[in-house]
mmCIF file of C-alpha atoms in Angstrom:
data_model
loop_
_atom_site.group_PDB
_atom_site.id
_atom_site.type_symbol
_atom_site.label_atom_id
_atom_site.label_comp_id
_atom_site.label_asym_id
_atom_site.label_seq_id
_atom_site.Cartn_x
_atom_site.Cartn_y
_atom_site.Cartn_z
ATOM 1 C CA UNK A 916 -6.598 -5.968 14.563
ATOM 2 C CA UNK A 917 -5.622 -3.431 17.402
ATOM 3 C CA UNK A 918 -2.069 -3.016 18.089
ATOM 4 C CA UNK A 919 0.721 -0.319 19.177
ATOM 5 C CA UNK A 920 4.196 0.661 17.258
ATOM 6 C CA UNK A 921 5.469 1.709 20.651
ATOM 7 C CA UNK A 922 8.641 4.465 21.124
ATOM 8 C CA UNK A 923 9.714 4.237 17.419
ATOM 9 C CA UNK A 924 12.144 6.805 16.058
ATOM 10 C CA UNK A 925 10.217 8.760 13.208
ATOM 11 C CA UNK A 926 11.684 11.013 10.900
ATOM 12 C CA UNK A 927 10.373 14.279 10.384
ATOM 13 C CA UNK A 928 11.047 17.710 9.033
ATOM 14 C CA UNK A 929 12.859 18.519 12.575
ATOM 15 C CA UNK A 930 14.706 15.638 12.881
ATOM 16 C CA UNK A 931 13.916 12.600 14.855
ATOM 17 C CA UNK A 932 11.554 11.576 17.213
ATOM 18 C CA UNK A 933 10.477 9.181 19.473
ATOM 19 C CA UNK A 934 6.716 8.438 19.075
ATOM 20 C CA UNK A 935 3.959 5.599 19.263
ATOM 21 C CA UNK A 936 1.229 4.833 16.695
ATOM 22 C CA UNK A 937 -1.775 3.002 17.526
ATOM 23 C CA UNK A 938 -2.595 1.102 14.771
ATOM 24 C CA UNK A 939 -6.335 0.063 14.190
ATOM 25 C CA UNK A 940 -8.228 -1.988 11.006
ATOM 26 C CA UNK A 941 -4.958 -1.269 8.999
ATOM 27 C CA UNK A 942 -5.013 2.879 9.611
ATOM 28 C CA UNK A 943 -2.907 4.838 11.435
ATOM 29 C CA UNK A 944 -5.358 5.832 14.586
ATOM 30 C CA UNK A 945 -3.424 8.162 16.455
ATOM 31 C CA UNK A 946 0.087 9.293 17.032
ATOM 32 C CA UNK A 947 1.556 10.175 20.623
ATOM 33 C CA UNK A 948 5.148 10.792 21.750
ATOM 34 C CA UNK A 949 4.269 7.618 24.592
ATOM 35 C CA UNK A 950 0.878 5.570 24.831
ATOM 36 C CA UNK A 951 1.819 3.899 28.088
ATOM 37 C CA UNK A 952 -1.689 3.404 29.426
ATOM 38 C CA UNK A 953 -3.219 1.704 26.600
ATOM 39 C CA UNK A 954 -3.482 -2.142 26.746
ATOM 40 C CA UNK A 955 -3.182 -3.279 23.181
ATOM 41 C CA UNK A 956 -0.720 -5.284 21.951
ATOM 42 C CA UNK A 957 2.823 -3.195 21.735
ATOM 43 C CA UNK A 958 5.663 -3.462 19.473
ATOM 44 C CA UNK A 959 8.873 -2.383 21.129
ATOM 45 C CA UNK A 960 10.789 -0.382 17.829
ATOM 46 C CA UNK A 961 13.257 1.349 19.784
ATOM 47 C CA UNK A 962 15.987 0.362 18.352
ATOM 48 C CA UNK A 963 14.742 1.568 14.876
ATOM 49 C CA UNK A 964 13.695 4.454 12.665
ATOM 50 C CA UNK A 965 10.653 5.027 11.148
ATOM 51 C CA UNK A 966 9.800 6.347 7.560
ATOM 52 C CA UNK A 967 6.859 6.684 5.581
ATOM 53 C CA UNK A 968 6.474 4.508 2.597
ATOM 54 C CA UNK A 969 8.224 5.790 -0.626
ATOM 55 C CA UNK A 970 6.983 7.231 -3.594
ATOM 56 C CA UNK A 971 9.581 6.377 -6.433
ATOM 57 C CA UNK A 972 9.572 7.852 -10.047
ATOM 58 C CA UNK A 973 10.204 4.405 -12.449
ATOM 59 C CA UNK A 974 10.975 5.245 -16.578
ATOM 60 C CA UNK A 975 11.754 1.355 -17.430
ATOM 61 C CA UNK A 976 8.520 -0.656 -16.591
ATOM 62 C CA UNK A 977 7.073 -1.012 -19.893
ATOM 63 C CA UNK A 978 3.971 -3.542 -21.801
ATOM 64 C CA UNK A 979 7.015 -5.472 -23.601
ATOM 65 C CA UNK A 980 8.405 -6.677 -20.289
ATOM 66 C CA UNK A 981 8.100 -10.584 -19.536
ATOM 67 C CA UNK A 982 6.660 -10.448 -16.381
ATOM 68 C CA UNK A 983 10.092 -12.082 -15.096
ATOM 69 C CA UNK A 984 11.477 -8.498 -16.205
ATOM 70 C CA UNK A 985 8.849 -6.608 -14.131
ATOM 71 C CA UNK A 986 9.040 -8.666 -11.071
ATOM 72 C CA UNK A 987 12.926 -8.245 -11.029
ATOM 73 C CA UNK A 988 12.508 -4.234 -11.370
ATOM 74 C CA UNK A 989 9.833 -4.086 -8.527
ATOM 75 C CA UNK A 990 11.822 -6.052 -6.456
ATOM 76 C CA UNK A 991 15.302 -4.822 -6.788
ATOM 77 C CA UNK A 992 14.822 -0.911 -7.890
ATOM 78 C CA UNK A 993 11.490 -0.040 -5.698
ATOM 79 C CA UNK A 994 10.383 -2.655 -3.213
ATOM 80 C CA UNK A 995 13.800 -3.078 -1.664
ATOM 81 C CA UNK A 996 14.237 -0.041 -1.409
ATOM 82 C CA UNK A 997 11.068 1.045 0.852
ATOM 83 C CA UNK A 998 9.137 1.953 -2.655
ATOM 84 C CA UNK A 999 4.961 1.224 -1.359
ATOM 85 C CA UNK A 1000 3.897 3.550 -4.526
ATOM 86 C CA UNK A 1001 5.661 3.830 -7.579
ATOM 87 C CA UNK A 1002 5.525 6.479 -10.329
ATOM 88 C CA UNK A 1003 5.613 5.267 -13.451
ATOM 89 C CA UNK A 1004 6.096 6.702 -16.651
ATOM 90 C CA UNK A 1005 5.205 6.430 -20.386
ATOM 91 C CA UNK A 1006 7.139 7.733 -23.443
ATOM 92 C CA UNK A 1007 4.860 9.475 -25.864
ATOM 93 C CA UNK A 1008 6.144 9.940 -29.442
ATOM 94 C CA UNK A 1009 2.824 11.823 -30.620
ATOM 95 C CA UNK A 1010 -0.363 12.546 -29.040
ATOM 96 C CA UNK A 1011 -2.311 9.748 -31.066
ATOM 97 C CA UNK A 1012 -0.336 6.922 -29.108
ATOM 98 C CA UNK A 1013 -1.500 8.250 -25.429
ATOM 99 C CA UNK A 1014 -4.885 6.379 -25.000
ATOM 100 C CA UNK A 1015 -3.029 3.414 -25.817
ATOM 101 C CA UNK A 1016 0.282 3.602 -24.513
ATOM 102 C CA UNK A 1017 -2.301 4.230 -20.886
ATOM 103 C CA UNK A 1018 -4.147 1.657 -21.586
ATOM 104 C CA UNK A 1019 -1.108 -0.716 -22.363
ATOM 105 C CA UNK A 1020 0.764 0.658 -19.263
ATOM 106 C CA UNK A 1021 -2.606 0.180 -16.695
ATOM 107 C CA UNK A 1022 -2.776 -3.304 -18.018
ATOM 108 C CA UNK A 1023 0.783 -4.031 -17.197
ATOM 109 C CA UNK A 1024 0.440 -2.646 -14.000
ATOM 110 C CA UNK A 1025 -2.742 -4.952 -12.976
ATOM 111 C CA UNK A 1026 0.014 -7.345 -11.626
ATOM 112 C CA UNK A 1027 1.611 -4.107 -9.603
ATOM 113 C CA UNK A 1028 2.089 -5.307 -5.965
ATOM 114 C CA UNK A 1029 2.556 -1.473 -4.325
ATOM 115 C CA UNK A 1030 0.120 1.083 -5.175
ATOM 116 C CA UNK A 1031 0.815 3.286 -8.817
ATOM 117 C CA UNK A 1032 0.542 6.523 -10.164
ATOM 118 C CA UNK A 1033 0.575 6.746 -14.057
ATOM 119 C CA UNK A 1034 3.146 9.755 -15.215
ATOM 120 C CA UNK A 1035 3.543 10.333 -19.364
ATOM 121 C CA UNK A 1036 6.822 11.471 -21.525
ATOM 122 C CA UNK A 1037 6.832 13.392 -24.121
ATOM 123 C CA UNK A 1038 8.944 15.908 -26.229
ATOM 124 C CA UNK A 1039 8.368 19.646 -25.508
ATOM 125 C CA UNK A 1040 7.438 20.031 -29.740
ATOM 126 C CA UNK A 1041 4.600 17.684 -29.092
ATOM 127 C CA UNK A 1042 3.166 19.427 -26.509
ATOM 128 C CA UNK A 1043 -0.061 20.689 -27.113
ATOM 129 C CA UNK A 1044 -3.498 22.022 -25.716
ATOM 130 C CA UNK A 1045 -4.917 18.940 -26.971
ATOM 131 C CA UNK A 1046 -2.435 16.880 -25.374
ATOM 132 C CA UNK A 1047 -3.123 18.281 -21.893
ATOM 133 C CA UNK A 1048 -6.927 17.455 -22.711
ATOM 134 C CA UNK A 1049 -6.238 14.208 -23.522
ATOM 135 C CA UNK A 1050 -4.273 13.611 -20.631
ATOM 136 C CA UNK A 1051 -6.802 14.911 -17.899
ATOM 137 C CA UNK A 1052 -9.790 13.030 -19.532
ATOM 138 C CA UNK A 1053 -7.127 9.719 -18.950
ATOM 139 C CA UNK A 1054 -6.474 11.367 -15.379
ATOM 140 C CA UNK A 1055 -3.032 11.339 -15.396
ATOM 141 C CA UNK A 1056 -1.268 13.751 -13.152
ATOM 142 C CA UNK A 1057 2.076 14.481 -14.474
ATOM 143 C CA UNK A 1058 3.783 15.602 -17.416
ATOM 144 C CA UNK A 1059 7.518 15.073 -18.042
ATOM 145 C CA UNK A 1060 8.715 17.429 -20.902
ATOM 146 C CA UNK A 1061 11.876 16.583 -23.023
ATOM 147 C CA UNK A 1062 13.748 19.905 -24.049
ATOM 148 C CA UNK A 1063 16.981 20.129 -25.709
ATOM 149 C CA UNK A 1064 17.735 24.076 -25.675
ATOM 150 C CA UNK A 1065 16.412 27.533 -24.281
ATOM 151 C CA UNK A 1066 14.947 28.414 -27.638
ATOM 152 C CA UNK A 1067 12.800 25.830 -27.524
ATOM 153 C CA UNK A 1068 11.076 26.947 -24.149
ATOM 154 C CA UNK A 1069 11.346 30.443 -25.383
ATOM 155 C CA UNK A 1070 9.017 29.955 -28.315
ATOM 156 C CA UNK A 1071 6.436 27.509 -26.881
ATOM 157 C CA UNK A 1072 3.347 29.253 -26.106
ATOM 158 C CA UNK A 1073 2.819 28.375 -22.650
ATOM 159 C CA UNK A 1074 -0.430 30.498 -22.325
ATOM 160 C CA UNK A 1075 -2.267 28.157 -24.099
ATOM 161 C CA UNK A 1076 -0.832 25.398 -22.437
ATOM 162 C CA UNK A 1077 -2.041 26.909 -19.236
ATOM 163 C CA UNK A 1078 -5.285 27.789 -20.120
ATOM 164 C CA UNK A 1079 -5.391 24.072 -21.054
ATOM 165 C CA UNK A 1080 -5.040 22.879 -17.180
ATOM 166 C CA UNK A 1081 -7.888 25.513 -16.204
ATOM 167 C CA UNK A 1082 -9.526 23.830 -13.344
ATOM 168 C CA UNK A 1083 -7.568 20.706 -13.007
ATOM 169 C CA UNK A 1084 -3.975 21.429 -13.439
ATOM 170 C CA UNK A 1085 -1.088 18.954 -14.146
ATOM 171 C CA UNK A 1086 2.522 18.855 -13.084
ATOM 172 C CA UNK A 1087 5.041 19.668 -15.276
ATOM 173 C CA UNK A 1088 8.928 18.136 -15.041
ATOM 174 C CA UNK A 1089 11.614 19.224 -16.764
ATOM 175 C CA UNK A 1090 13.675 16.216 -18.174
ATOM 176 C CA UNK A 1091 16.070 18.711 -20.012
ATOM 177 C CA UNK A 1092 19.222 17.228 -22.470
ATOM 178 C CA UNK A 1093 22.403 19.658 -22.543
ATOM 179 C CA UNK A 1094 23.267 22.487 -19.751
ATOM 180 C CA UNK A 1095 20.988 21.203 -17.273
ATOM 181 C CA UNK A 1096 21.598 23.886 -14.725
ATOM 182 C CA UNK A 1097 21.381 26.776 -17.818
ATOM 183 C CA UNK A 1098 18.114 24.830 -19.043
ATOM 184 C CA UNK A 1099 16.565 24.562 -15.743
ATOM 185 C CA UNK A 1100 16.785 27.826 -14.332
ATOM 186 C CA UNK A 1101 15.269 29.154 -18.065
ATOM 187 C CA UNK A 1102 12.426 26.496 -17.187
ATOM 188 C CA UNK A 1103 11.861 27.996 -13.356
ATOM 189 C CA UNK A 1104 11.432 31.540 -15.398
ATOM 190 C CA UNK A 1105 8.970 30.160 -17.037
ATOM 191 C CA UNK A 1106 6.532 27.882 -15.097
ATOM 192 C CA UNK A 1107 6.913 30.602 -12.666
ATOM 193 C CA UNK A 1108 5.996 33.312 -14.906
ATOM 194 C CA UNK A 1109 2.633 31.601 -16.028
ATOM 195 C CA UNK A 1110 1.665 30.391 -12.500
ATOM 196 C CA UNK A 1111 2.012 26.669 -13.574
ATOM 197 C CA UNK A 1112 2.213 23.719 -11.396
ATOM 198 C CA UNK A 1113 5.794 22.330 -11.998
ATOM 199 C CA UNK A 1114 8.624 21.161 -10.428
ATOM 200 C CA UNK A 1115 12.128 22.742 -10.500
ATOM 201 C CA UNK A 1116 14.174 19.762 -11.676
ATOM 202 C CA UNK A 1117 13.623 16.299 -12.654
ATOM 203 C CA UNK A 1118 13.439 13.820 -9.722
ATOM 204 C CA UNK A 1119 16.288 11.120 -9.727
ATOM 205 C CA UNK A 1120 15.167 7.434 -10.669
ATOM 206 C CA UNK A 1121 14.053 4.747 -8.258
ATOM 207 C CA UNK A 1122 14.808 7.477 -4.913
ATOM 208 C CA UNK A 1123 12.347 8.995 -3.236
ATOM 209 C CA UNK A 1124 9.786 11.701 -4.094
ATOM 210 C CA UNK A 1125 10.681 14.737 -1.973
ATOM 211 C CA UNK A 1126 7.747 16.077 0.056
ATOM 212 C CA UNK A 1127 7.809 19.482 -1.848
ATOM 213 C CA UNK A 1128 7.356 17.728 -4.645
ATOM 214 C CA UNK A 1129 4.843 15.257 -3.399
ATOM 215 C CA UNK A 1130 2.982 18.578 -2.279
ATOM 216 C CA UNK A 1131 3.355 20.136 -5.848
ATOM 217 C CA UNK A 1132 2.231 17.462 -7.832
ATOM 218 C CA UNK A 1133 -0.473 16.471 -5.086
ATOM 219 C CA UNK A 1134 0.132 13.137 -3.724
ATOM 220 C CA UNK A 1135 1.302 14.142 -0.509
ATOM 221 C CA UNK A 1136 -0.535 13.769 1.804
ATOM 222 C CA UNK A 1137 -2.401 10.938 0.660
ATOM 223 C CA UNK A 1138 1.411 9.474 0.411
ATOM 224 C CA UNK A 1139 5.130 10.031 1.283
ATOM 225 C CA UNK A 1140 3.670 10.833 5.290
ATOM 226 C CA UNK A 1141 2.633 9.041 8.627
ATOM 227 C CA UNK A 1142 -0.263 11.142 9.876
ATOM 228 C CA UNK A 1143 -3.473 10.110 11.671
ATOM 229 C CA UNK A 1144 -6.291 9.083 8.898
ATOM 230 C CA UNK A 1145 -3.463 7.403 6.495
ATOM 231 C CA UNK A 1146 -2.851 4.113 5.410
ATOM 232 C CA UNK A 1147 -0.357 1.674 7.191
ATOM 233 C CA UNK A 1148 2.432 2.473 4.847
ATOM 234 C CA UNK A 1149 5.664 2.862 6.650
ATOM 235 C CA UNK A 1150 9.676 1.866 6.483
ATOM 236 C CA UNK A 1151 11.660 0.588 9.758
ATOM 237 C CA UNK A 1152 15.705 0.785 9.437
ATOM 238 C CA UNK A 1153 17.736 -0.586 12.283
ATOM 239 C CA UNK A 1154 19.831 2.513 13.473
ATOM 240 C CA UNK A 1155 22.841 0.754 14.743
ATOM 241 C CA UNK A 1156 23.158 0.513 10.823
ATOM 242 C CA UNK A 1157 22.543 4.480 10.737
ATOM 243 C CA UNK A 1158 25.150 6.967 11.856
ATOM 244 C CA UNK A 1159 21.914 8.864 13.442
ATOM 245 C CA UNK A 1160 22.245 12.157 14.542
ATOM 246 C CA UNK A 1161 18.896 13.590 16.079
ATOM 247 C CA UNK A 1162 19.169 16.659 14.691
ATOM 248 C CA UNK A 1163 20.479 15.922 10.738
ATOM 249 C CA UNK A 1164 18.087 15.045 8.407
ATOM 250 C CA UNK A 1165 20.271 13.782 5.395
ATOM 251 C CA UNK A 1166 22.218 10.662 7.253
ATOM 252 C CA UNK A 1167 19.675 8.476 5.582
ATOM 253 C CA UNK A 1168 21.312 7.294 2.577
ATOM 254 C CA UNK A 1169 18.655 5.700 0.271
ATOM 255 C CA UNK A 1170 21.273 4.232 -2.035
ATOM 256 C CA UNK A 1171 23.224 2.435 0.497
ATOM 257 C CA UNK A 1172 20.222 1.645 3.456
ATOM 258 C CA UNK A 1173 17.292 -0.701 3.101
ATOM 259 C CA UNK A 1174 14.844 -0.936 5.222
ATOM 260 C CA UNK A 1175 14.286 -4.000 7.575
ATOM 261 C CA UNK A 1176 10.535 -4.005 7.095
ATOM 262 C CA UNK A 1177 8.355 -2.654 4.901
ATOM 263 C CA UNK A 1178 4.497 -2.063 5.510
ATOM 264 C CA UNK A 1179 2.319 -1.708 2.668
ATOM 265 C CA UNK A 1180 -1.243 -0.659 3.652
ATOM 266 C CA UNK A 1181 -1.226 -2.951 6.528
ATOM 267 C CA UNK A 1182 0.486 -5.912 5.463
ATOM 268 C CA UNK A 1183 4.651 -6.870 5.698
ATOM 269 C CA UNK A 1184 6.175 -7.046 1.685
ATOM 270 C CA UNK A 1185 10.228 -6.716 3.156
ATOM 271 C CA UNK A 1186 11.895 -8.544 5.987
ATOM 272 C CA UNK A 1187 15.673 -7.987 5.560
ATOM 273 C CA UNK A 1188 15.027 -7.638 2.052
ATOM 274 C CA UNK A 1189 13.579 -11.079 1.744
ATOM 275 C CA UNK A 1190 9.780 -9.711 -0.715
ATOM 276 C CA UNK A 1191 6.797 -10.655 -0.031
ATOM 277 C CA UNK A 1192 5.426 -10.410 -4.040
ATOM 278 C CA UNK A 1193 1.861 -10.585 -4.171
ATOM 279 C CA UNK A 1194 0.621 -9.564 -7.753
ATOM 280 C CA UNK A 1195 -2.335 -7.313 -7.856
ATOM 281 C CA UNK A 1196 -2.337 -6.007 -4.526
ATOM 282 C CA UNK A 1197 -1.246 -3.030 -5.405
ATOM 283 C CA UNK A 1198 -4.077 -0.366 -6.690
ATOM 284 C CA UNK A 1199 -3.731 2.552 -9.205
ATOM 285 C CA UNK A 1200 -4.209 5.941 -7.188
ATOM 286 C CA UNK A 1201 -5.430 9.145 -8.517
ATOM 287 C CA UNK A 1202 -4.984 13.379 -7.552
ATOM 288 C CA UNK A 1203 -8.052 14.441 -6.450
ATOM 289 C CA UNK A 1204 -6.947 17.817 -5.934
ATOM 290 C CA UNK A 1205 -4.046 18.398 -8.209
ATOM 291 C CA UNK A 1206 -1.857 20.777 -7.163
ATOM 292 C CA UNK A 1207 -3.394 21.516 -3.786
ATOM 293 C CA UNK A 1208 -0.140 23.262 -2.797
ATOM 294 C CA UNK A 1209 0.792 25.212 -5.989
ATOM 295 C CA UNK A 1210 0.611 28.591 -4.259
ATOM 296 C CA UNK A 1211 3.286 27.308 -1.698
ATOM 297 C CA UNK A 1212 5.371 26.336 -4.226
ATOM 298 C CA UNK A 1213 5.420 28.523 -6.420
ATOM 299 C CA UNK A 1214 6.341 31.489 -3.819
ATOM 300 C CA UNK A 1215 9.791 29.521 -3.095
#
């Protein structure tokens, strides 16, 4: 099917504006600011704003959830909320328990109804050369690292853990305990010092994944953007609910606005927060080229 999102608001990274998308076997065609002489079927979304679909970092979806449990999460932390991939994570006691905590965690997420990205957890002590072996042969892309104190980072010998990623890097988060800001800056020193790819601080729960670090840990642009090529993944929020102004970027309050529709890869899963759960449709996605923008980052 052939159709037009005619004059919608988009946001972008200079505000808002008004564009069209032509919309063709469930991919995004082309995007024009009008597309008046085209004679497809058009969808007036004036009156509303356009996002990409979310990625959203998840720590609670876990292989001793009733599926009851799991539906209620999706629906009421991610889907709700915009969420068409979520990021979920694993807590890792030692390396021995990572094939099958993955293995537990894929098979939970056979019933996912967005698109998934499996994420592992795991104390700084524990983390190894071996580790970051094992976790590339499992192709998982990121790493979050539990750290209590400065000496901790201080002593770890991060050359080895770099040498580790050689040729297919993963991202590193900091999910630091104590004096965050203190402990995060120490971290920045660090990953910055041996050129790995990281991000600066840990992303909030169920929110979205900012585009930096979508770019980082290489999702973006496969996800988190509208762009000709991509999937049909996108948000629409009624702006009379919005107190828009064209040029602020931040009046979008994720906490307090759902979206009025969500699109997932062509197909409607949110009207006025009413889901459309359809277990299984969702598929788990992969980096195939991690860290594509480490250079970028790494210079901020």
């Amino acid at each position: 099917m052939t159709y037009i999102i005619d004059r919608a608001n988009m946001l972008t990274n200079n505000g808002v504006e008004q564009t069209s998308l032509l919309i063709k076997n469930n991919q995004v065609e082309f995007i024009r600011p009008a597309l008046d002489n085209f004679k497809y079927m058009k969808m007036n979304m004036s009156r509303y704003l356009l996002t990409p679909g979310y990625v959203m970092p998840d720590f609670s979806l876990n292989s001793s959830l009733h599926f009851t449990q799991f539906k209620e999460i999706m629906i009421h932390k991610l889907m709700k909320k915009g969420c068409t991939a979520v990021l979920t994570v694993v807590s890792i006691q030692y390396e021995k328990e990572l094939d099958s905590a993955v293995k537990n965690q894929r098979q939970l997420m056979i019933n996912s109804p967005i698109d998934f990205y499996i994420g592992v957890k795991i104390n700084l002590e524990k983390l190894t050369p071996s580790f970051i072996r094992s976790c590339k042969k499992l192709r998982i892309p990121v790493i979050f690292i539990e750290f209590n104190n400065e000496y901790e980072l201080e002593k770890k010998p991060w050359g080895w853990i770099r040498d580790a990623m050689f040729s297919s890097p993963i991202t590193l988060i900091p999910y630091p305990a104590g004096d965050h800001s203190k402990l995060l800056n120490k971290w920045k020193i660090i990953t910055k010092k041996h050129k790995m790819s990281s991000l600066n601080e840990c992303p909030k729960e169920h929110a979205p994944l900012e585009k930096e670090m979508l770019m980082t840990i290489g999702i973006y642009p496969e996800k988190g953007e509208i762009r000709a090529g991509s999937e049909v993944d996108y948000n629409m929020y009624d702006l009379s609910e919005l107190s828009l102004q064209v040029d602020e970027k931040t009046f979008l309050h994720y906490d307090s606005h759902n979206p009025v529709f969500t699109v997932h890869k062509g197909r409607l899963i949110n009207v006025n927060s009413r889901i459309i759960f359809k277990p299984g449709y969702g598929e788990e996605c992969f980096i195939t080229i991690p860290s594509r923008f480490i250079i970028q980052h790494t210079s901020l």
